[in-house]
Tab-separated table of C-alpha atoms and ligand atoms in Angstrom:
chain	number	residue	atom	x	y	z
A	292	UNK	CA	7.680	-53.616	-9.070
A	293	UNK	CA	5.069	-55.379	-10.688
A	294	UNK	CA	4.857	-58.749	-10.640
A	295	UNK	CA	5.831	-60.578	-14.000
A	296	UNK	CA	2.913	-62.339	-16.038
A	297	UNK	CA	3.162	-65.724	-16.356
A	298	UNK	CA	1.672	-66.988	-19.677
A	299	UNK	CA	-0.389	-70.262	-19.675
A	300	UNK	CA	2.143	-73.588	-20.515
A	301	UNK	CA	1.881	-75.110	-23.533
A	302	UNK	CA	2.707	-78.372	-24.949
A	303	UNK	CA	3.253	-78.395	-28.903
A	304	UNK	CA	3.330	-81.487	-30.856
A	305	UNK	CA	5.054	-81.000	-34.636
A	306	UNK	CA	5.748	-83.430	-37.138
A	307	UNK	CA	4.701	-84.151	-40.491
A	308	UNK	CA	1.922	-85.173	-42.128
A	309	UNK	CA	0.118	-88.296	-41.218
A	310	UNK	CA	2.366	-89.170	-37.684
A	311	UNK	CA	-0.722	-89.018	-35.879
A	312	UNK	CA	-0.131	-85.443	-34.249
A	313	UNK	CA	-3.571	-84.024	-34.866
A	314	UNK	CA	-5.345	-86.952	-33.396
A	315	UNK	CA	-2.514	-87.371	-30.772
A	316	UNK	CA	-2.798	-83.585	-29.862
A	317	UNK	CA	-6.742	-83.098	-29.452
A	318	UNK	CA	-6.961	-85.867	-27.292
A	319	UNK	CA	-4.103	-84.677	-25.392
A	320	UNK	CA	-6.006	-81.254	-25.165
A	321	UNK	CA	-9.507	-83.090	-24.010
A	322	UNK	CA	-6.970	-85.306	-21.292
A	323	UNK	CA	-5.467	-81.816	-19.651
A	324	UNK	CA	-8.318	-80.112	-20.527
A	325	UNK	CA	-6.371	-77.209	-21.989
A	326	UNK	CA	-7.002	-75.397	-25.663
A	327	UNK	CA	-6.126	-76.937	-28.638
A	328	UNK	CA	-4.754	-75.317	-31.600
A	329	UNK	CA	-4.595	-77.033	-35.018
A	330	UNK	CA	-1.931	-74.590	-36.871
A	331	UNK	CA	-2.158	-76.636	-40.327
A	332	UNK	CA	-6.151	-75.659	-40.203
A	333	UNK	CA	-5.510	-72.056	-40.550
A	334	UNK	CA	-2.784	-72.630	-43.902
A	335	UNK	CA	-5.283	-74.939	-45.344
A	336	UNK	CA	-8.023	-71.904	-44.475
A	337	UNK	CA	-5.886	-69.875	-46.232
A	338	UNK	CA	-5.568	-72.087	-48.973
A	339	UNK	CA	-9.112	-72.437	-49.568
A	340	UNK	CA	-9.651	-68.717	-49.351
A	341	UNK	CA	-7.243	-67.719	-51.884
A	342	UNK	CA	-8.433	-70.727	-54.491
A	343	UNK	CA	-12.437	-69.306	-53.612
A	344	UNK	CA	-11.113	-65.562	-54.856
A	345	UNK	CA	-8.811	-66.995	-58.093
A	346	UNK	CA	-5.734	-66.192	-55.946
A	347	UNK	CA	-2.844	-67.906	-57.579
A	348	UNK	CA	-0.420	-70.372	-54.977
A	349	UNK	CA	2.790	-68.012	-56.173
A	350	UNK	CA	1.240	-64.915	-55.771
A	351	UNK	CA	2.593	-64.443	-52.406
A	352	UNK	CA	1.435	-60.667	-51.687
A	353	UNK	CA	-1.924	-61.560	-52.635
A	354	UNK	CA	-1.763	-64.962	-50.501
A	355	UNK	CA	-0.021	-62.855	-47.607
A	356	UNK	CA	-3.013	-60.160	-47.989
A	357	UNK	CA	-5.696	-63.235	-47.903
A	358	UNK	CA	-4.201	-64.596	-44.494
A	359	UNK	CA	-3.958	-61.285	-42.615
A	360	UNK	CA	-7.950	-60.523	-43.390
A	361	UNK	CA	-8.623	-64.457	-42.907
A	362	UNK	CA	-12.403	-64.314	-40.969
A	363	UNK	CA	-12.103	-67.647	-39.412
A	364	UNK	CA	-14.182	-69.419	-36.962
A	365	UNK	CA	-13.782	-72.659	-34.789
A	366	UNK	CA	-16.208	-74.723	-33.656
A	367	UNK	CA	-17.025	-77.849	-31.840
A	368	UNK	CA	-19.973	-80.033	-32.699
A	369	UNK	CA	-20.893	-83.342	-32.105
A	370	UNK	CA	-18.815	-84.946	-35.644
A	371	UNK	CA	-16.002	-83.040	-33.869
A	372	UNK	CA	-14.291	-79.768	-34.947
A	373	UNK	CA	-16.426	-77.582	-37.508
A	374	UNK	CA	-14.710	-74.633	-39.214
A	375	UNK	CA	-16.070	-71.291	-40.849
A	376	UNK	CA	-14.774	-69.273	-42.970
A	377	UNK	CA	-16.836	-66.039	-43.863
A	378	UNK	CA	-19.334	-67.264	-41.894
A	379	UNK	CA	-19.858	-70.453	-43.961
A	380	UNK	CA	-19.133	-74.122	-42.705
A	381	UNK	CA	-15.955	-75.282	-45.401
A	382	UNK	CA	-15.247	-78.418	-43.023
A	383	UNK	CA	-15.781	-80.816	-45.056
A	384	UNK	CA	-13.355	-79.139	-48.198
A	385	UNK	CA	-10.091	-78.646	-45.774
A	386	UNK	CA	-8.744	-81.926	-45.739
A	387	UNK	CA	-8.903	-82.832	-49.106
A	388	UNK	CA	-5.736	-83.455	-51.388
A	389	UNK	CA	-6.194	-80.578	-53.523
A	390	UNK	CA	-6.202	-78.301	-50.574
A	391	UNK	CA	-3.354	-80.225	-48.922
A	392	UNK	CA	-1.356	-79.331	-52.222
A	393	UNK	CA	-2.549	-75.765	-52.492
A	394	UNK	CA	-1.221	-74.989	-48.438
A	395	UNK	CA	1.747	-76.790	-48.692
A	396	UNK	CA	2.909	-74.404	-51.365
A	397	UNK	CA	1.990	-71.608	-49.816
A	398	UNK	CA	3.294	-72.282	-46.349
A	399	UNK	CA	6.723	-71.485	-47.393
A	400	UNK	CA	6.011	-67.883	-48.162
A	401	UNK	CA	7.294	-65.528	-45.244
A	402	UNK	CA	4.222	-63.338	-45.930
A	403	UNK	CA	1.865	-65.914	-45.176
A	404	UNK	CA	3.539	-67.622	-42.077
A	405	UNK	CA	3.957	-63.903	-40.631
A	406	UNK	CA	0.225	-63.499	-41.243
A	407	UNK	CA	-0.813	-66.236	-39.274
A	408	UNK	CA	1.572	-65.699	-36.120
A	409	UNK	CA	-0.820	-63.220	-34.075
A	410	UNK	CA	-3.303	-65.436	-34.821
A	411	UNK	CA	-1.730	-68.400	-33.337
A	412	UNK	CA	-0.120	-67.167	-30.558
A	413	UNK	CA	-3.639	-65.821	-29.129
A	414	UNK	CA	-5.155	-69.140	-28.989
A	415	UNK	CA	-2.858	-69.676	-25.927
A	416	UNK	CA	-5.233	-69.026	-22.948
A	417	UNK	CA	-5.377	-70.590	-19.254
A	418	UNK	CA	-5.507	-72.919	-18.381
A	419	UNK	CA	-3.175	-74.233	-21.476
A	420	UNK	CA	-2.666	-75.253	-24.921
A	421	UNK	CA	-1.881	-78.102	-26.772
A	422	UNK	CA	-0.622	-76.847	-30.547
A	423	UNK	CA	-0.242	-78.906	-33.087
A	424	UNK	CA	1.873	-77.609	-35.799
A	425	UNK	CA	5.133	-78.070	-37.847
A	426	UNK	CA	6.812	-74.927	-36.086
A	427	UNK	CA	5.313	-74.772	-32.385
A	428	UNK	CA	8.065	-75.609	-31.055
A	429	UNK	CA	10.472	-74.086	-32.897
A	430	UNK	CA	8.939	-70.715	-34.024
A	431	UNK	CA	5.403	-69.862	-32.423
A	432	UNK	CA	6.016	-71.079	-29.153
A	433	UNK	CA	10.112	-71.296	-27.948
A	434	UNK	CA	9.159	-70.993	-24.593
A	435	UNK	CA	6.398	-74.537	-24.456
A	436	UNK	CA	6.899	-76.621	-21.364
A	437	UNK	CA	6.816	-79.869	-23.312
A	438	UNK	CA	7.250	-80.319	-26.539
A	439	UNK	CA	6.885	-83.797	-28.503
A	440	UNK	CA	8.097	-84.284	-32.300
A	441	UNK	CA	6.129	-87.205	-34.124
A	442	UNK	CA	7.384	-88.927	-36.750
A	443	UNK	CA	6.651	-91.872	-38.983
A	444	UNK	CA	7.775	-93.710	-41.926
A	445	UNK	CA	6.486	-92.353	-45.575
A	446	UNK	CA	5.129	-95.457	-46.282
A	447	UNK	CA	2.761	-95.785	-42.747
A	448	UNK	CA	1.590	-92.188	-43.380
A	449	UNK	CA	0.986	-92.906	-46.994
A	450	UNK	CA	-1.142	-95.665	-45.607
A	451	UNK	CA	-3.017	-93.815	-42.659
A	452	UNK	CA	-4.336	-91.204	-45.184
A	453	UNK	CA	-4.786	-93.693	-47.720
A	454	UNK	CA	-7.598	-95.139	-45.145
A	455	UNK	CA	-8.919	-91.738	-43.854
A	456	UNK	CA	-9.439	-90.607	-47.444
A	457	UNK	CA	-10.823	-93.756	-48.329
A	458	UNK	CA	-13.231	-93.896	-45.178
A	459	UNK	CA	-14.522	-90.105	-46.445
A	460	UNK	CA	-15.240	-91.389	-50.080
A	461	UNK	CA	-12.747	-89.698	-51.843
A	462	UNK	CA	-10.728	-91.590	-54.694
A	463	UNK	CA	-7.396	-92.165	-54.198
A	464	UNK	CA	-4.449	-94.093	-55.340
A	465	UNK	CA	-1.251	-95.077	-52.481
A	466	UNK	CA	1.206	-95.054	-54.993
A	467	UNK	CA	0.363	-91.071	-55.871
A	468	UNK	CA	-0.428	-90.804	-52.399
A	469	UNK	CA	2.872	-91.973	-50.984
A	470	UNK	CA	4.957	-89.632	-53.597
A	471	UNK	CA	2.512	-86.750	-52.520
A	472	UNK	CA	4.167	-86.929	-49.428
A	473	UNK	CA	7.485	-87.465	-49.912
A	474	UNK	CA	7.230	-84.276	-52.014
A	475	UNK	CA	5.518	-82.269	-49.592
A	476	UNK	CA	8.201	-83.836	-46.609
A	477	UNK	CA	10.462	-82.413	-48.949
A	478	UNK	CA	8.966	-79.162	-49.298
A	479	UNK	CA	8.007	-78.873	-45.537
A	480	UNK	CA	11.273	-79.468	-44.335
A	481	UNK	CA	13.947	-77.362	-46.900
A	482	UNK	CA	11.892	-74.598	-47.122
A	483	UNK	CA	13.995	-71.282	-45.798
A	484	UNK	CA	11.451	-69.859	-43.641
A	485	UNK	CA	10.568	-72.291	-40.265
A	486	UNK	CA	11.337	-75.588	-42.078
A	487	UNK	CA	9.571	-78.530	-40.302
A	488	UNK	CA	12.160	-79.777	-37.872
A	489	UNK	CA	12.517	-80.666	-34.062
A	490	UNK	CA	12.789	-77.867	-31.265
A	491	UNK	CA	16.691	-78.579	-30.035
A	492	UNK	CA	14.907	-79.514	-27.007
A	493	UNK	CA	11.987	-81.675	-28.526
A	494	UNK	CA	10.879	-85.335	-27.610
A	495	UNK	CA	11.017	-87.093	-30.691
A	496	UNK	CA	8.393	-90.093	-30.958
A	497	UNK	CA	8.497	-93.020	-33.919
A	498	UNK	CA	4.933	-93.765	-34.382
A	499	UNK	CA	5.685	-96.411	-37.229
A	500	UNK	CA	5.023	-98.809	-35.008
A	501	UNK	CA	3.006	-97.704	-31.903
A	502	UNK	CA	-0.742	-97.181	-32.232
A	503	UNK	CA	-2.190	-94.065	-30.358
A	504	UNK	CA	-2.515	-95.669	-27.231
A	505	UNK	CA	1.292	-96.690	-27.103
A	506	UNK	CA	2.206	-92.887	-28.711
A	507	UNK	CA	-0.053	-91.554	-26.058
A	508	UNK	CA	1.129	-93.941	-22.652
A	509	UNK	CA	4.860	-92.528	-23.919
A	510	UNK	CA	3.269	-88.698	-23.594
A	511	UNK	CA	2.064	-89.182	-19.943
A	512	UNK	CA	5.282	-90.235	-18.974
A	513	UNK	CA	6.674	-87.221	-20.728
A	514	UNK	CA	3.896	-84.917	-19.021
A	515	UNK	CA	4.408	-86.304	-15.496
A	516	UNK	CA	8.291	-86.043	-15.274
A	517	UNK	CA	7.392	-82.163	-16.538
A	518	UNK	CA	4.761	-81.745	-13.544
A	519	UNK	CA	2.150	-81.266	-16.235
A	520	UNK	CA	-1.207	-82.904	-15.290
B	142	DC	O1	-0.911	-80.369	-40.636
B	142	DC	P1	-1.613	-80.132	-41.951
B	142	DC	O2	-1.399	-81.244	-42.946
B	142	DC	O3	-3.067	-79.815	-41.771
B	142	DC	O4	-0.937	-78.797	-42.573
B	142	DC	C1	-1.294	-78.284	-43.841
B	142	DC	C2	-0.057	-77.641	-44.479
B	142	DC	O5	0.319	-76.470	-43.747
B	142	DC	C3	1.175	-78.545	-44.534
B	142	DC	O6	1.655	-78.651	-45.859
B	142	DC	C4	2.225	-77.870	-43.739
B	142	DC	C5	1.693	-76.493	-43.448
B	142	DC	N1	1.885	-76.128	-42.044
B	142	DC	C6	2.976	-75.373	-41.732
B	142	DC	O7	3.783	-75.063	-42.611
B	142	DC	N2	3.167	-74.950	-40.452
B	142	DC	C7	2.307	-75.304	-39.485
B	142	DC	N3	2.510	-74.899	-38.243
B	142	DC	C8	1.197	-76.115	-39.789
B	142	DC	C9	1.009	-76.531	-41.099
């Protein structure tokens, strides 16, 4: 009989916006020295290919259509993770707030999520992956040998972004920022199609109060006790 394949582990890390998953997760990745997938970096490619073509955020066909063809490219350079799309560098335009709008919407549409599962599920290579999402656990990856849910308050993620955007020069305001948010927690997390929740089996992590290092001493323990090293 042949002998059954055994699929490189994976560790996921979900939770919402501003918890500290992305930067929790890549340095998580560089620790282990595994792959790293940033799941929110593909809606928000999406999102910037469908506003480049006119595409309208309800025009889920069109949206689904735009996310199956995506040609998207990842790259590391010394400012840290670069991004392509058609061949042209779009880094800088995928975190902003319009964009963050623009994918939220569009991340509850079936057609779109469905798009993007191939796509995800091939980043997992040996000798691992570390994906940071709102459904690895859940949806893309069931089977992940650890998985971590990180959460913090509304108002500490309101905060954290409100810096971050800040330090990039854009203009914001905390008070839209904070209701930005809570309407896109909201959104996220009653949407029909994977909603952002914990895995039954998911370690869920307050960060309200811990700074990376504290978030991050908590993962070892969690990665040790799973023989993950
Ligand atoms: O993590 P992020 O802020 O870059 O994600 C951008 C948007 O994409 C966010 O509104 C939620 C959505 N998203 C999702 O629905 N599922 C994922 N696995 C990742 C992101």
């Amino acid at each position: 009989m042949p002998e059954k394949q055994t699929q490189a582990p994976v560790v996921t890390v979900d939770g919402p916006g501003g918890s500290g998953k992305g930067t929790i997760a890549m340095r998580l990745a560089e620790h282990l020295g595994w792959h790293f997938l940033d799941s929110g970096a593909l809606y928000r490619l999406v999102a910037v290919a469908a506003m480049d073509r006119g595409v309208s955020a309800d025009d889920e066909e069109t949206l689904g259509r735009v996310a199956r063809s995506l040609d998207a490219n990842f790259g590391i350079s010394e400012e840290g993770m670069v991004v392509l799309l058609d061949g042209n560098y779009i880094t800088g335009r995928l975190r902003s707030e319009t964009v963050s709008v623009f994918s939220s919407r569009i991340a509850a549409f079936p057609f779109v999520r469905e798009a993007l599962i191939v796509r995800q599920r091939a980043f997992r290579k040996p000798p691992g992956l570390v994906a940071d999402g709102r459904d690895m656990g859940t949806v893309i990856f069931p089977d992940a040998k650890l998985k971590i849910f990180l959460t913090a308050s509304a108002e500490a993620r309101a905060e954290r972004r409100y810096k971050q955007l800040k330090e990039k020069g854009e203009s914001v305001n905390l008070t839209r920022l904070f209701q930005d948010i809570k309407k896109r927690d909201e959104r996220d997390s009653t949407r029909a199609v994977s909603p952002l929740r914990p895995a039954e089996d998911a370690h869920v992590i307050d960060s309200t109060e811990l700074s990376i290092n504290e978030v991050l001493r908590e993962i070892h323990v969690l990665l040790e006790k799973n023989g993950i090293s």
